[in-house]
Short mmCIF file of C-alpha atoms and ligand atoms in Angstrom, two decimals:
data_model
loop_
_atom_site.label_atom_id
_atom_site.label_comp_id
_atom_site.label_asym_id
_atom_site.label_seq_id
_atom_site.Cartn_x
_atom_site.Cartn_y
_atom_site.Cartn_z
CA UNK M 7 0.00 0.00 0.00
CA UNK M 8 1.53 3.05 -1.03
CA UNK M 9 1.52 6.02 1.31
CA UNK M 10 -0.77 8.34 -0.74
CA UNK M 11 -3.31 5.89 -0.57
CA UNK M 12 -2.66 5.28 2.95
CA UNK M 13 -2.79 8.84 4.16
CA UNK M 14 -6.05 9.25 2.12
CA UNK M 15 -8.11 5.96 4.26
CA UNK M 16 -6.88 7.36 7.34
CA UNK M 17 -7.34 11.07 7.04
CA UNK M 18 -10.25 11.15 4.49
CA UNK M 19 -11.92 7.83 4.49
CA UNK M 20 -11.74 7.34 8.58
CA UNK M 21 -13.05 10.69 9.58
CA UNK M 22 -15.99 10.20 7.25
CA UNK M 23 -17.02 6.82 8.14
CA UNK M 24 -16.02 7.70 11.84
CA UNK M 25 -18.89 10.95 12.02
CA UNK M 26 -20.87 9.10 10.13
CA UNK M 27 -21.19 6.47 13.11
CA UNK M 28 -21.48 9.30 15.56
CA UNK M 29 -24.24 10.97 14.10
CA UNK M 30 -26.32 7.86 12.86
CA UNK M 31 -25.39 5.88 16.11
CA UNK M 32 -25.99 8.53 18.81
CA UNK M 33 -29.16 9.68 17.45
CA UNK M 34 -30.10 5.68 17.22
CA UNK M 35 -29.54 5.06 20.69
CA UNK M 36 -31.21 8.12 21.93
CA UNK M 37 -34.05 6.73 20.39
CA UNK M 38 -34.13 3.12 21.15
CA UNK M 39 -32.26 2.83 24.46
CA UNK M 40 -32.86 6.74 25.72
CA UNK M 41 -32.31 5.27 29.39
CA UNK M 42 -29.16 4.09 28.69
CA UNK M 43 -27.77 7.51 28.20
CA UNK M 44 -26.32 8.19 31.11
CA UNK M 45 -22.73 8.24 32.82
CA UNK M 46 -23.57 5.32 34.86
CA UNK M 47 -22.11 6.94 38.15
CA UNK M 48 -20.65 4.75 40.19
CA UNK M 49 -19.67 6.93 43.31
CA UNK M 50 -21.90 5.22 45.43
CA UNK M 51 -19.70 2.05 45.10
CA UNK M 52 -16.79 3.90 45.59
CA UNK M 53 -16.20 7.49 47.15
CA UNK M 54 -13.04 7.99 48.21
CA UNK M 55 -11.00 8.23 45.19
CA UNK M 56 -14.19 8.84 43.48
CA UNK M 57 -13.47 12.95 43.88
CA UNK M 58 -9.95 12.78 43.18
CA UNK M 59 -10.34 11.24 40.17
CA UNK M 60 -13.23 12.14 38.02
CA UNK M 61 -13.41 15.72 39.24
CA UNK M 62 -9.44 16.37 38.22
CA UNK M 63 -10.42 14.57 34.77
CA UNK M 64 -13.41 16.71 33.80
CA UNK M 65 -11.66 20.38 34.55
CA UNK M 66 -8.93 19.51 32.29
CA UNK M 67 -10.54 17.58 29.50
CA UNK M 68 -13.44 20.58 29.29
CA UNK M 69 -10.73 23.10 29.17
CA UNK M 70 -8.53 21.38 26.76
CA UNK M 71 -11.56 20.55 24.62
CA UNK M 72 -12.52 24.02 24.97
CA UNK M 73 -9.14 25.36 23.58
CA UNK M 74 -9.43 22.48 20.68
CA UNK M 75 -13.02 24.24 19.75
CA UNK M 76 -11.51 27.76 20.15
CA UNK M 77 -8.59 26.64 17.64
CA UNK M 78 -10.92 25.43 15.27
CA UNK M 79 -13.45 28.15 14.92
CA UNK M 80 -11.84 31.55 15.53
CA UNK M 81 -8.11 30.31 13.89
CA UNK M 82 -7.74 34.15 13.29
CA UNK M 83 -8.05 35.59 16.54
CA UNK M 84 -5.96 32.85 17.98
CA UNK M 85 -3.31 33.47 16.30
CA UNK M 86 -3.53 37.57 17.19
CA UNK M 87 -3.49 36.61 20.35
CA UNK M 88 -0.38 34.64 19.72
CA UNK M 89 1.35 37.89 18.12
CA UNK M 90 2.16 38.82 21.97
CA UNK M 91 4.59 36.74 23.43
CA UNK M 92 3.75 36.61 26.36
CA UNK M 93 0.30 35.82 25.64
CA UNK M 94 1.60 32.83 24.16
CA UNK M 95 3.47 31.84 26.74
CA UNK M 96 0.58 31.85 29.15
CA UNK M 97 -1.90 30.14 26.58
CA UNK M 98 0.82 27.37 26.04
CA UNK M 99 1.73 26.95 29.89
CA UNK M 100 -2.06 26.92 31.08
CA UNK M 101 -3.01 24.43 27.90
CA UNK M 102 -0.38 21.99 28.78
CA UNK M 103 -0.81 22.05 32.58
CA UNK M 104 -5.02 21.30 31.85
CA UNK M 105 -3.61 18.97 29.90
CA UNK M 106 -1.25 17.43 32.84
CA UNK M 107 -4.56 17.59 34.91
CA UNK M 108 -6.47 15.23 32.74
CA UNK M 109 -3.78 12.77 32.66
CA UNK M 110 -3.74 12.74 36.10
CA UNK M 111 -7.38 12.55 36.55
CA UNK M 112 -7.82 9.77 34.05
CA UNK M 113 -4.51 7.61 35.34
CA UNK M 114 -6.86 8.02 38.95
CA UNK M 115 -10.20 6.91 36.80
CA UNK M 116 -8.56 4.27 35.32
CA UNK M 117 -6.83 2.82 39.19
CA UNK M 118 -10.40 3.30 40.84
CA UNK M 119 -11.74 1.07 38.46
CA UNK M 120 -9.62 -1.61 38.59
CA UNK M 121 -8.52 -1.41 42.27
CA UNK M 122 -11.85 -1.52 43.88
CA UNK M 123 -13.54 -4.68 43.53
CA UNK M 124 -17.03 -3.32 43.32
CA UNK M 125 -16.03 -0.72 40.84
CA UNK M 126 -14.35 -3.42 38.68
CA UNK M 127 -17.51 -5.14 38.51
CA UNK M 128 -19.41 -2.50 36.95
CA UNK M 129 -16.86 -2.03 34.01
CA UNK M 130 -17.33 -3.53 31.20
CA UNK M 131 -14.83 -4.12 27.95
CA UNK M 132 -16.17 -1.03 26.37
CA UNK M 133 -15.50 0.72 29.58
CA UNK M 134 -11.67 -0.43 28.98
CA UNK M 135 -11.26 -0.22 25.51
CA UNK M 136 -12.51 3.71 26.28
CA UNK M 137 -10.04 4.60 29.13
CA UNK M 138 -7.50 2.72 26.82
CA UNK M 139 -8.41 5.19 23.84
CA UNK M 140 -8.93 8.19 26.16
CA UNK M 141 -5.03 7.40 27.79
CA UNK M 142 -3.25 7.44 24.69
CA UNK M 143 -5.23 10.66 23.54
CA UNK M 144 -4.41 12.27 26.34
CA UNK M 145 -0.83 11.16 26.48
CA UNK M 146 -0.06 12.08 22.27
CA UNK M 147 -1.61 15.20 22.89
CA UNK M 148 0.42 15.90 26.64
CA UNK M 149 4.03 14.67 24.23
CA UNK M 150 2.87 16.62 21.25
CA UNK M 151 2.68 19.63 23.56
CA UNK M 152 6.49 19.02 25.22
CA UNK M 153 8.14 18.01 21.87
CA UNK M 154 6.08 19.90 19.28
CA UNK M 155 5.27 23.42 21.21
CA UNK M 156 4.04 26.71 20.34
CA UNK M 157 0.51 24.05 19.21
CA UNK M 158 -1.62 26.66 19.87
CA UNK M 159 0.48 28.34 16.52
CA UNK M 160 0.08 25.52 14.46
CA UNK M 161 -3.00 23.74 15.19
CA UNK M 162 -5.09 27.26 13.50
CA UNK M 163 -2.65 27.45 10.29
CA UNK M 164 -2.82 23.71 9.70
CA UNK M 165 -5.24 21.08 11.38
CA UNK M 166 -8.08 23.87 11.34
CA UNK M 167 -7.92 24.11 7.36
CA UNK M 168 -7.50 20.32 7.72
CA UNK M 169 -10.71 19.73 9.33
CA UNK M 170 -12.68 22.41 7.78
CA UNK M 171 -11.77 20.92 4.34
CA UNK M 172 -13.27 17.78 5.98
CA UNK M 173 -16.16 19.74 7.25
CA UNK M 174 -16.98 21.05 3.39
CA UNK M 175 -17.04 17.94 2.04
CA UNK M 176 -13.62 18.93 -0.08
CA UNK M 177 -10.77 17.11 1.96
CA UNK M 178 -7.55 18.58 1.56
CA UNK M 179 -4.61 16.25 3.68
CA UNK M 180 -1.91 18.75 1.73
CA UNK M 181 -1.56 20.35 5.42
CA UNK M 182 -1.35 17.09 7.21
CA UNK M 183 1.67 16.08 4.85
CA UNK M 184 4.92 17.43 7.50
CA UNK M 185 2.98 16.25 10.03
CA UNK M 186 4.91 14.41 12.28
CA UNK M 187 3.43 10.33 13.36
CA UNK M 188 2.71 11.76 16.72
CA UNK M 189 0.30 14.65 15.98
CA UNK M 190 -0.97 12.04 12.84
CA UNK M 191 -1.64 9.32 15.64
CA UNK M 192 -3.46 12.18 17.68
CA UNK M 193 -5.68 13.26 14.66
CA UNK M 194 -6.88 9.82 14.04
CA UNK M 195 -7.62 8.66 17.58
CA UNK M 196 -9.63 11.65 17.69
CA UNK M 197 -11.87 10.36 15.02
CA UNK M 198 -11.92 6.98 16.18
CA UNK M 199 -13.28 8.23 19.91
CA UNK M 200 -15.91 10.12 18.16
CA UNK M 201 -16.66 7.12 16.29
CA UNK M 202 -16.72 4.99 19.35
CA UNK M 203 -18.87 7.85 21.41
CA UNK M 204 -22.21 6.16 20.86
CA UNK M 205 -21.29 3.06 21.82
CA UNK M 206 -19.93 4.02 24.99
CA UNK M 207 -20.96 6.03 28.66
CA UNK M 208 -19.56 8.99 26.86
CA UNK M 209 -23.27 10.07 25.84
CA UNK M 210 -23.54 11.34 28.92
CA UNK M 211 -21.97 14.48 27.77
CA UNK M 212 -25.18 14.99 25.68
CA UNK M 213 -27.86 15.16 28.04
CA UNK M 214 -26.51 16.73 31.11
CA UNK M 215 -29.60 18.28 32.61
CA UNK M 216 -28.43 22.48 31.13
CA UNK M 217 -32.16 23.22 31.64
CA UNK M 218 -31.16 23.72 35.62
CA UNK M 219 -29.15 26.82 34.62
CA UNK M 220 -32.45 28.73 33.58
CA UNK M 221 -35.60 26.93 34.29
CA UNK M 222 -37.67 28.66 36.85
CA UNK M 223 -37.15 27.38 40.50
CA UNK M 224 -39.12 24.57 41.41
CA UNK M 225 -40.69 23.88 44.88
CA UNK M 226 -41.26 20.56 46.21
CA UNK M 227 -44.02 19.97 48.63
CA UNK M 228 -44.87 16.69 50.36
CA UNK M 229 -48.75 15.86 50.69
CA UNK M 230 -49.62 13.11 52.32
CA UNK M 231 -53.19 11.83 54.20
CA UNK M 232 -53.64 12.07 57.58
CA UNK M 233 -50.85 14.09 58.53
CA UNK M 234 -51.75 17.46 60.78
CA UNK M 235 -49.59 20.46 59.38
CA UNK M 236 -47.41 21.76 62.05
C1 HEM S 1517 -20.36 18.27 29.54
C2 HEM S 1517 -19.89 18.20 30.73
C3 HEM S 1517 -19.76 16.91 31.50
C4 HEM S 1517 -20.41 16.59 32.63
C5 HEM S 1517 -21.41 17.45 33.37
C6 HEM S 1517 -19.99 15.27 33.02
C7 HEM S 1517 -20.45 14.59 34.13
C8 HEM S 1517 -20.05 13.33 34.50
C9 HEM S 1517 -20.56 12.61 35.65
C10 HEM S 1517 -21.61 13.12 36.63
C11 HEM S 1517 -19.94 11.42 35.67
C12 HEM S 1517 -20.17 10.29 36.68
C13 HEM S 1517 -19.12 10.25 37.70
C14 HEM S 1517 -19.51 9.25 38.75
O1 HEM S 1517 -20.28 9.64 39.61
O2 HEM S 1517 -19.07 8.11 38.71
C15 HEM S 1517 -19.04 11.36 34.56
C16 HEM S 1517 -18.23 10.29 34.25
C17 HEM S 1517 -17.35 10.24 33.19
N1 HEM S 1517 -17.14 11.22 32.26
FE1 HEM S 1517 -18.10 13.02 32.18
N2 HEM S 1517 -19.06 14.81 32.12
C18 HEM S 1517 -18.88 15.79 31.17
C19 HEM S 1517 -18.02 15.74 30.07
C20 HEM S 1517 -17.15 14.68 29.79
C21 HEM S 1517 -16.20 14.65 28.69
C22 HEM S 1517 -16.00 15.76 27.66
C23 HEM S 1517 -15.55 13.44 28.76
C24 HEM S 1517 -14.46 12.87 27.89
C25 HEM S 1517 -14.20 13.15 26.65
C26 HEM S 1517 -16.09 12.73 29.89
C27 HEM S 1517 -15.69 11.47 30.28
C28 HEM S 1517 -16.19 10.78 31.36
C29 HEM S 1517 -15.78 9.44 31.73
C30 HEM S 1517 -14.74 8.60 31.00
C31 HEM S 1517 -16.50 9.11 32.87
C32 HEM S 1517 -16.42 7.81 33.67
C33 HEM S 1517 -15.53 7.95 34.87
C34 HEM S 1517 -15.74 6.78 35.80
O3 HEM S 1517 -16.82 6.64 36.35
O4 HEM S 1517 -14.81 5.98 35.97
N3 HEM S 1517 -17.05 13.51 30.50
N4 HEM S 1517 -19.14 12.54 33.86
#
């Protein structure tokens, strides 16, 4: 197989099929299993390392998803930001230590799980086959951010025009060609976790209950027969 042809399954061919899944699959499951979307907490098995685990995790894999979807949409004003030095210093040194926090948080996910007997029980292949995905991700994109720095730079000049072009239905993998294997490995884990998404407890980033944030306060009273009101 030559490389061309190589470079266009994996960076063409994969991300299609890949949100193709995601899309079909989530929307699938929402309809025929809607009860199964859910994160499946488990902290009433387990509570101690419960906090030091999953709360770590989701501060730095919101932020650093954040910064991904910042990247990716407003390329331009990233990069005027960058123009300062020291702005890029402090956008480098915050993304990389969110970074550092998910990989702790997810190395503590991952122990819980398989230290605590009644935790263990409750996780299922999918379960590991997701933490495995999730630990490389997070350990490309921590190395990619040591050896390959200044991302923030070169994420908006090249993977956003990347992944637009992908977005447009006219893939162009021109700007993926210098790419070191790292980042490359990154890029297509990326699509294979989205792939994966519906299949997995990571629905439960689609319904968490936002409605709290502005619905009108509700009051709970208790009725029953028989009782005098004090
Ligand atoms: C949108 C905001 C999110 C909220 C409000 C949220 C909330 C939660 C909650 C409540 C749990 C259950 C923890 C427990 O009690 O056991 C959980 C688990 C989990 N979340 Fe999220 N989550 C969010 C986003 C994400 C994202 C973006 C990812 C990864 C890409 C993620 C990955 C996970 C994983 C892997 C678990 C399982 C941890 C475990 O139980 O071992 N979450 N999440």
């Amino acid at each position: 197989m030559n490389q061309h042809f190589f470079d266009q399954f994996l960076f063409i061919a994969l991300p299609y099929v890949c949100l193709f899944t995601f899309f079909l699959m989530t929307i699938y499951r929402y309809r025929v299993q809607s009860f199964s979307y859910s994160s499946l907490s488990s902290q009433f098995l387990e509570n101690k390392n419960h906090f030091w685990a999953v709360v770590p995790f989701h501060y730095g894999i919101l932020t650093v998803i954040v910064g991904h979807l910042i990247a990716f949409s407003i390329p331009r004003s990233l990069l005027a930001w960058n123009s300062v030095p020291w702005r890029l210093y402090v956008l480098e040194v915050t993304a990389l230590a969110f970074g550092i926090l998910t990989l702790i948080g997810l190395v503590g996910v991952i122990v819980r799980r398989a230290t605590s007997t009644k935790v263990r029980k409750v996780t299922t292949v999918v379960d590991w086959v997701l933490f495995g995905m999730l630990l490389v991700q997070v350990v490309t994109g921590v190395s990619q951010a040591l050896l390959y720095p200044w991302g923030s730079a070169w994420f908006a000049t090249s993977l956003t025009p990347y992944l637009w072009s992908i977005l447009k239905l006219s893939p162009d993998i021109s700007y993926l060609a210098a790419m070191p294997w790292l980042i490359k490995l990154h890029i297509v884990l990326a699509f294979l976790i989205i792939g994966f998404f519906p299949f997995t407890r990571l629905v439960h980033v689609l319904v968490v209950p936002n409605p709290y944030l502005w619905r009108k306060p509700q009051v709970v009273r208790w009725y029953r027969r028989g009782v005098k009101k004090g």
